[in-house]
Amino acid sequence: MAKIPVDELAITRAYGPHVSAKIRGAPGEEPERLVKTHCCFCGQQCGIQLKVRNEQVIGFEPWEEFPFNRGMLCPKGVKRYLQGSHPDRLLTALARDPSQSSGFRPIAYDEAIAKVAREIERLQETHGHGSVGVLGGASLTTEKTYLLGKFARVCLKTPFIDYNGRLCMVSAGAANKKAFGIDRTTNPWADMIGTEVIWLAGSNVAECSPITTNYVWQARERGAKVIVQDPRITPIARTCDLYLPVRPGRDAALFAGVLQLMIDNGWIDRDFIEAHTVGFDEVAKYCREWTPARTADVTGVPERSLRKAAELWGQAKSSFFFHARGIEHHSNGVQNALGTINLVLASGRLGKPNCGYGTIVGQANGQGGREHGMKCDQLPGWREITNPDHRKYIAGVWDIEEKDLPGPGVDAYELFRKIDAGEIKGLVSICFNPKVSLPDSDFVTRALEKLEFYVAIDFFLNDTARHADVVLPGSLHEEDEGTVTQVEGRVIKVNKAVECPGDARQDWRIVQDIARALGRPKGFTFDDPRAIFEELRVASKGGVADYSGITYEKIERQMGVFWPCYAEDPRTGKASPDHEGTPRLFAPDSYNPVAKGAGRFYFPDGKARFNVADYRTPADDVDEAYPLFLTTGRVVSQFLSGTQTRRIGPLVSQYPEPRIELHPRLAQKLGIADGEWTTCETRRGTITLKAMVVTTIRPDTIFIPYHWAGEKSANRLTVAAQDPISKIPQYKVCACRVRKADGAPSYASVLEPQQ
Amino acid sequence: MTVHQPLEFFVDPSRCIGCQSCVQACSECDTHRGESMIHLEFIDRGHSVQTVPMVCMHCEQPTCAEVCPADAIKRTADGVVQSARKPRCIACGNCVMACPFGVPELYIDRAIMMKCDMCYDRTSVGKRPMCATVCPSQALFFGTREQIEAIRPQSMPTNRFRFGEQVITTRVSVMVPRAPAPAPLLDVTAAMDERPANRTVRLNVIGAIDPLPDPFAEVEV
């Protein structure tokens, strides 16, 4: 019965988001110890030291030795410590109770676990194993993601597990897999220094991955030209050498047009294409349609800029191509990513120092979370759940019959459609706030209300968990240990700084407690994250994402290990305890267990694949009724659905509430002044926010950041159109119309900015 | 034999991304109790994403100290201009008015002027200031002159500034492009048109000026 128990405002008053009451340790309050760990937020995973005193994190100290960030941190990292000892922190389990003013009452942890097991059992006995679904998240450690995948398939015996990485990196992952046979950024970031050209497509580096800025600009000091492709002049675009103000949703066309110009001018590496790739001719044939004039017309980027891009990219001797959600969050997301890969493969610039390609992941464990079986179609080690050999191997590791291993499930959005259709009646969620983060959130709310039983695990009562029948108090990042794979493909170790307060438990313990209460404890009796990791090493062995040679000790000694890292040399089969990992992929002399010496890419013939990257008009494109493009994204001080960052006072102050960015030309036409209440409507919903009039956005486009809930949620507006391959939602473009609001919205007088 | 150069502070506004990491980190310092002493300004958000971080420039002859009627502002032997000293400061605000860089701020509730002291608690024991340590784009850099010359070949440090008749030499340096910088992008429509109007912004750099004697050189704090 997952309807919101009482009025939302009453829940907000009780459970927040409130901003942290604590500000900082008193002057002179010395920490008892410093714990070397990593930031809990984005995919960069900066090294940081947490100051601990009296079992509380009281501050931070830069960790200048960690090689990725050398002490650098963004404002989220600086203030991350304020999420601990927070007034909103869940210290007990909660049960839904409409008779309470706050909608919930605290219950004993064991009672809560027993209730969860009882309800899951009841649903599965009546409606089958598949009537219960599981949703995970890519901010969890790899150990937890592995355990969750195993829990869904082995304990719950349901195929229905997916995760919020579905909203993040799946387009890039699918494209990487199609083109290279392996899904990872190709080089460490340090390889950027000395490169000639860096192309950033759809990546607001300065706000979404701030530490990467220094690498880009250090490369520029050494002569690199920077190309930025974005509908907005983001801070990284302000001083770039070439800015491509692409119309939202037209990226594949841009890549095809530029590749055609490179072909026309002979700026491609024919020897590389011949020796190391297949499929170029079909791509070249497709690109012929994309004349400069047509490309300019479709993309909104002038011909001279397209020619300049081809010239800079085509003639360089070394280069990096990076993309992020800006080109991936599309119903054409995989094609967009394949378009970038075609430009990289045609240049032949891979597998060398200063030459690379990658997607800049957004979530803490965006990389590791997508490798070990939390995805609906995947088993540990990037194995496929439909591949008989892969199934057999994992069934062996898990000590079950292969036939008992469920088949592929569905993506996170489809899982909600199944809830809506009544097929899935029970839900277990952790580290996911779909009510804020999924598109067309009114639909998500309707689906949630249809659940017969919903249990959420979280440390704060997030917006989705308000629908839960039972809430289990999970662990904050600093209360547990485990590994995470950051943006470069470097496996690093998160370390525990403090114990869980109150009845809160480490998430992996909660999952195992549910398994035990269900009477299905087999395979869920790990004593610590290290034991889970040891099983994961075995499970990933022989897969493309091979972690078998990684140990906690090696991570500490090397300050991270780049996967694949083999326990046994794939060439000789001999034990290789000193294998240091693979910082750079596709080197000329490299050997991988898929190609077995046939070539550098992860296919049996060792060759990379060109794929025709077909441009399609976005779903819900502009028309007369809805003439403007809406695009969404992040601001630097907030993270994802804001469950943590909307509770940290100094981060809230930095950018308190979402605003609608629009160009002065558009604002003038609509009669809207900076700071005025403005209403944006799409075919799904309407929201009213203050306007922010800036020349740094295309006049045919508006931008709204998505970190807020309820009446302020940008995802009330976005469209649930998905990429047919990756199933990523199309957050980065939909049609909208904008007008001056009739007045202040009703929420303005009752809610605090972050609520 | 290597001669160890002193650690210096360099500010490069062209690198600033406005993320406020410096502001957030500055407020973590013990010496100013949760207040941030660094200024981060949007030049004109309506027309640009350009931001500029402003730390205390630590002048060789600090105007703030020169105009202080209570002699509350001291400069250490190693050239760091300190916040007003609590027993002396009368919160008159002269320093706030006089500083050509707009750095000092008056805290009426505490009746004292406070400003950036280059994280004296950290720099005096060999650590880097908080802001320059965390700055994700290294618009704020703390290191030796040798280091900055090696990693920033496109620009050079300058520490002389002219304000009308007044010429000021500072301990903190600002990085200035060696060649005219490319025009920053201000309006998306310029990049959408086939022939955009060009707009160039240039900085004028002051040439060599003889340093003036430093009356505060011997002041001990």
PDB file of N, CA, C and O in Angstrom, chain A residues 714-753:
ATOM      1  N   ALA A 714      12.253  19.272 -12.144  1.00  0.00           N
ATOM      2  CA  ALA A 714      12.328  19.383 -13.606  1.00  0.00           C
ATOM      3  C   ALA A 714      11.777  18.129 -14.271  1.00  0.00           C
ATOM      4  O   ALA A 714      11.302  18.180 -15.404  1.00  0.00           O
ATOM      5  N   ASN A 715      11.830  17.003 -13.552  1.00  0.00           N
ATOM      6  CA  ASN A 715      11.382  15.759 -14.178  1.00  0.00           C
ATOM      7  C   ASN A 715       9.858  15.589 -14.194  1.00  0.00           C
ATOM      8  O   ASN A 715       9.357  14.572 -14.665  1.00  0.00           O
ATOM      9  N   ARG A 716       9.142  16.585 -13.716  1.00  0.00           N
ATOM     10  CA  ARG A 716       7.697  16.604 -13.997  1.00  0.00           C
ATOM     11  C   ARG A 716       7.479  16.918 -15.471  1.00  0.00           C
ATOM     12  O   ARG A 716       6.426  16.651 -16.024  1.00  0.00           O
ATOM     13  N   LEU A 717       8.495  17.565 -16.057  1.00  0.00           N
ATOM     14  CA  LEU A 717       8.364  18.055 -17.423  1.00  0.00           C
ATOM     15  C   LEU A 717       8.926  17.101 -18.475  1.00  0.00           C
ATOM     16  O   LEU A 717       8.451  17.059 -19.609  1.00  0.00           O
ATOM     17  N   THR A 718       9.980  16.363 -18.090  1.00  0.00           N
ATOM     18  CA  THR A 718      10.733  15.603 -19.091  1.00  0.00           C
ATOM     19  C   THR A 718       9.935  14.421 -19.629  1.00  0.00           C
ATOM     20  O   THR A 718       8.940  13.998 -19.041  1.00  0.00           O
ATOM     21  N   VAL A 719      10.429  13.879 -20.742  1.00  0.00           N
ATOM     22  CA  VAL A 719       9.678  12.859 -21.461  1.00  0.00           C
ATOM     23  C   VAL A 719      10.291  11.477 -21.194  1.00  0.00           C
ATOM     24  O   VAL A 719      11.509  11.348 -21.083  1.00  0.00           O
ATOM     25  N   ALA A 720       9.436  10.470 -21.098  1.00  0.00           N
ATOM     26  CA  ALA A 720       9.918   9.119 -20.793  1.00  0.00           C
ATOM     27  C   ALA A 720      10.370   8.365 -22.043  1.00  0.00           C
ATOM     28  O   ALA A 720      10.506   7.158 -22.017  1.00  0.00           O
ATOM     29  N   ALA A 721      10.640   9.089 -23.115  1.00  0.00           N
ATOM     30  CA  ALA A 721      11.177   8.423 -24.314  1.00  0.00           C
ATOM     31  C   ALA A 721      12.546   7.854 -23.975  1.00  0.00           C
ATOM     32  O   ALA A 721      13.305   8.470 -23.242  1.00  0.00           O
ATOM     33  N   GLN A 722      12.837   6.646 -24.500  1.00  0.00           N
ATOM     34  CA  GLN A 722      14.098   5.994 -24.155  1.00  0.00           C
ATOM     35  C   GLN A 722      14.839   5.535 -25.403  1.00  0.00           C
ATOM     36  O   GLN A 722      14.218   5.269 -26.435  1.00  0.00           O
ATOM     37  N   ASP A 723      16.147   5.421 -25.264  1.00  0.00           N
ATOM     38  CA  ASP A 723      16.940   4.864 -26.353  1.00  0.00           C
ATOM     39  C   ASP A 723      16.559   3.399 -26.521  1.00  0.00           C
ATOM     40  O   ASP A 723      16.466   2.662 -25.537  1.00  0.00           O
ATOM     41  N   PRO A 724      16.357   2.946 -27.770  1.00  0.00           N
ATOM     42  CA  PRO A 724      15.905   1.559 -27.950  1.00  0.00           C
ATOM     43  C   PRO A 724      16.935   0.522 -27.509  1.00  0.00           C
ATOM     44  O   PRO A 724      16.572  -0.594 -27.156  1.00  0.00           O
ATOM     45  N   ILE A 725      18.211   0.866 -27.519  1.00  0.00           N
ATOM     46  CA  ILE A 725      19.245  -0.103 -27.133  1.00  0.00           C
ATOM     47  C   ILE A 725      19.571   0.013 -25.650  1.00  0.00           C
ATOM     48  O   ILE A 725      19.497  -0.949 -24.903  1.00  0.00           O
ATOM     49  N   SER A 726      19.919   1.242 -25.219  1.00  0.00           N
ATOM     50  CA  SER A 726      20.408   1.391 -23.838  1.00  0.00           C
ATOM     51  C   SER A 726      19.273   1.613 -22.840  1.00  0.00           C
ATOM     52  O   SER A 726      19.462   1.425 -21.653  1.00  0.00           O
ATOM     53  N   LYS A 727      18.114   2.051 -23.334  1.00  0.00           N
ATOM     54  CA  LYS A 727      16.963   2.382 -22.481  1.00  0.00           C
ATOM     55  C   LYS A 727      17.218   3.607 -21.599  1.00  0.00           C
ATOM     56  O   LYS A 727      16.559   3.801 -20.576  1.00  0.00           O
ATOM     57  N   ILE A 728      18.164   4.414 -21.969  1.00  0.00           N
ATOM     58  CA  ILE A 728      18.397   5.654 -21.221  1.00  0.00           C
ATOM     59  C   ILE A 728      17.267   6.623 -21.566  1.00  0.00           C
ATOM     60  O   ILE A 728      16.803   6.664 -22.704  1.00  0.00           O
ATOM     61  N   PRO A 729      16.745   7.358 -20.573  1.00  0.00           N
ATOM     62  CA  PRO A 729      15.703   8.342 -20.893  1.00  0.00           C
ATOM     63  C   PRO A 729      16.272   9.597 -21.556  1.00  0.00           C
ATOM     64  O   PRO A 729      17.424   9.950 -21.351  1.00  0.00           O
ATOM     65  N   GLN A 730      15.420  10.236 -22.307  1.00  0.00           N
ATOM     66  CA  GLN A 730      15.813  11.421 -23.074  1.00  0.00           C
ATOM     67  C   GLN A 730      15.658  12.684 -22.214  1.00  0.00           C
ATOM     68  O   GLN A 730      14.737  13.471 -22.394  1.00  0.00           O
ATOM     69  N   TYR A 731      16.568  12.857 -21.243  1.00  0.00           N
ATOM     70  CA  TYR A 731      16.463  14.020 -20.359  1.00  0.00           C
ATOM     71  C   TYR A 731      16.910  15.319 -21.012  1.00  0.00           C
ATOM     72  O   TYR A 731      16.590  16.398 -20.545  1.00  0.00           O
ATOM     73  N   LYS A 732      17.729  15.200 -22.050  1.00  0.00           N
ATOM     74  CA  LYS A 732      18.416  16.393 -22.536  1.00  0.00           C
ATOM     75  C   LYS A 732      17.644  17.165 -23.587  1.00  0.00           C
ATOM     76  O   LYS A 732      18.115  18.203 -24.039  1.00  0.00           O
ATOM     77  N   VAL A 733      16.478  16.670 -23.980  1.00  0.00           N
ATOM     78  CA  VAL A 733      15.656  17.471 -24.888  1.00  0.00           C
ATOM     79  C   VAL A 733      14.200  17.018 -24.839  1.00  0.00           C
ATOM     80  O   VAL A 733      13.908  15.825 -24.802  1.00  0.00           O
ATOM     81  N   CYS A 734      13.308  18.005 -24.768  1.00  0.00           N
ATOM     82  CA  CYS A 734      11.899  17.771 -25.052  1.00  0.00           C
ATOM     83  C   CYS A 734      11.290  19.132 -25.389  1.00  0.00           C
ATOM     84  O   CYS A 734      11.921  20.166 -25.168  1.00  0.00           O
ATOM     85  N   ALA A 735      10.096  19.100 -25.942  1.00  0.00           N
ATOM     86  CA  ALA A 735       9.473  20.356 -26.360  1.00  0.00           C
ATOM     87  C   ALA A 735       8.752  21.005 -25.183  1.00  0.00           C
ATOM     88  O   ALA A 735       8.135  20.321 -24.372  1.00  0.00           O
ATOM     89  N   CYS A 736       8.853  22.320 -25.082  1.00  0.00           N
ATOM     90  CA  CYS A 736       8.160  23.020 -24.000  1.00  0.00           C
ATOM     91  C   CYS A 736       7.687  24.386 -24.462  1.00  0.00           C
ATOM     92  O   CYS A 736       8.025  24.841 -25.558  1.00  0.00           O
ATOM     93  N   ARG A 737       6.881  25.025 -23.646  1.00  0.00           N
ATOM     94  CA  ARG A 737       6.556  26.431 -23.868  1.00  0.00           C
ATOM     95  C   ARG A 737       6.696  27.155 -22.532  1.00  0.00           C
ATOM     96  O   ARG A 737       6.557  26.549 -21.463  1.00  0.00           O
ATOM     97  N   VAL A 738       6.974  28.454 -22.638  1.00  0.00           N
ATOM     98  CA  VAL A 738       7.304  29.227 -21.448  1.00  0.00           C
ATOM     99  C   VAL A 738       6.490  30.512 -21.460  1.00  0.00           C
ATOM    100  O   VAL A 738       6.274  31.110 -22.508  1.00  0.00           O
ATOM    101  N   ARG A 739       6.019  30.905 -20.279  1.00  0.00           N
ATOM    102  CA  ARG A 739       5.319  32.186 -20.164  1.00  0.00           C
ATOM    103  C   ARG A 739       5.591  32.790 -18.798  1.00  0.00           C
ATOM    104  O   ARG A 739       6.024  32.086 -17.871  1.00  0.00           O
ATOM    105  N   LYS A 740       5.313  34.069 -18.703  1.00  0.00           N
ATOM    106  CA  LYS A 740       5.421  34.720 -17.411  1.00  0.00           C
ATOM    107  C   LYS A 740       4.345  34.129 -16.496  1.00  0.00           C
ATOM    108  O   LYS A 740       3.205  33.948 -16.928  1.00  0.00           O
ATOM    109  N   ALA A 741       4.720  33.823 -15.251  1.00  0.00           N
ATOM    110  CA  ALA A 741       3.760  33.178 -14.355  1.00  0.00           C
ATOM    111  C   ALA A 741       2.689  34.163 -13.912  1.00  0.00           C
ATOM    112  O   ALA A 741       2.904  35.377 -13.921  1.00  0.00           O
ATOM    113  N   ASP A 742       1.559  33.597 -13.477  1.00  0.00           N
ATOM    114  CA  ASP A 742       0.456  34.443 -13.029  1.00  0.00           C
ATOM    115  C   ASP A 742       0.771  35.072 -11.671  1.00  0.00           C
ATOM    116  O   ASP A 742       0.100  35.988 -11.229  1.00  0.00           O
ATOM    117  N   GLY A 743       1.752  34.540 -11.011  1.00  0.00           N
ATOM    118  CA  GLY A 743       2.129  35.066  -9.703  1.00  0.00           C
ATOM    119  C   GLY A 743       3.031  34.054  -9.042  1.00  0.00           C
ATOM    120  O   GLY A 743       3.411  33.070  -9.670  1.00  0.00           O
ATOM    121  N   ALA A 744       3.373  34.287  -7.784  1.00  0.00           N
ATOM    122  CA  ALA A 744       4.235  33.343  -7.076  1.00  0.00           C
ATOM    123  C   ALA A 744       3.492  32.026  -6.906  1.00  0.00           C
ATOM    124  O   ALA A 744       2.288  32.020  -6.627  1.00  0.00           O
ATOM    125  N   PRO A 745       4.169  30.896  -7.081  1.00  0.00           N
ATOM    126  CA  PRO A 745       3.503  29.601  -6.869  1.00  0.00           C
ATOM    127  C   PRO A 745       3.192  29.403  -5.388  1.00  0.00           C
ATOM    128  O   PRO A 745       3.843  29.990  -4.529  1.00  0.00           O
ATOM    129  N   SER A 746       2.217  28.542  -5.104  1.00  0.00           N
ATOM    130  CA  SER A 746       1.789  28.388  -3.711  1.00  0.00           C
ATOM    131  C   SER A 746       2.892  27.814  -2.820  1.00  0.00           C
ATOM    132  O   SER A 746       2.955  28.095  -1.632  1.00  0.00           O
ATOM    133  N   TYR A 747       3.819  27.023  -3.414  1.00  0.00           N
ATOM    134  CA  TYR A 747       4.865  26.432  -2.565  1.00  0.00           C
ATOM    135  C   TYR A 747       5.794  27.486  -1.987  1.00  0.00           C
ATOM    136  O   TYR A 747       6.431  27.281  -0.958  1.00  0.00           O
ATOM    137  N   ALA A 748       5.888  28.640  -2.690  1.00  0.00           N
ATOM    138  CA  ALA A 748       6.897  29.639  -2.307  1.00  0.00           C
ATOM    139  C   ALA A 748       6.737  30.097  -0.863  1.00  0.00           C
ATOM    140  O   ALA A 748       7.720  30.417  -0.197  1.00  0.00           O
ATOM    141  N   SER A 749       5.507  30.112  -0.368  1.00  0.00           N
ATOM    142  CA  SER A 749       5.299  30.630   0.980  1.00  0.00           C
ATOM    143  C   SER A 749       5.386  29.553   2.062  1.00  0.00           C
ATOM    144  O   SER A 749       5.448  29.866   3.242  1.00  0.00           O
ATOM    145  N   VAL A 750       5.392  28.287   1.675  1.00  0.00           N
ATOM    146  CA  VAL A 750       5.392  27.232   2.709  1.00  0.00           C
ATOM    147  C   VAL A 750       6.663  26.388   2.760  1.00  0.00           C
ATOM    148  O   VAL A 750       6.963  25.787   3.788  1.00  0.00           O
ATOM    149  N   LEU A 751       7.404  26.339   1.676  1.00  0.00           N
ATOM    150  CA  LEU A 751       8.581  25.468   1.646  1.00  0.00           C
ATOM    151  C   LEU A 751       9.870  26.267   1.792  1.00  0.00           C
ATOM    152  O   LEU A 751       9.959  27.411   1.328  1.00  0.00           O
ATOM    153  N   GLU A 752      10.854  25.633   2.433  1.00  0.00           N
ATOM    154  CA  GLU A 752      12.188  26.215   2.426  1.00  0.00           C
ATOM    155  C   GLU A 752      12.797  25.958   1.047  1.00  0.00           C
ATOM    156  O   GLU A 752      12.348  25.060   0.334  1.00  0.00           O
ATOM    157  N   PRO A 753      13.835  26.725   0.684  1.00  0.00           N
ATOM    158  CA  PRO A 753      14.344  26.603  -0.694  1.00  0.00           C
ATOM    159  C   PRO A 753      14.696  25.174  -1.104  1.00  0.00           C
ATOM    160  O   PRO A 753      14.419  24.760  -2.222  1.00  0.00           O
TER     161      PRO A 753
END
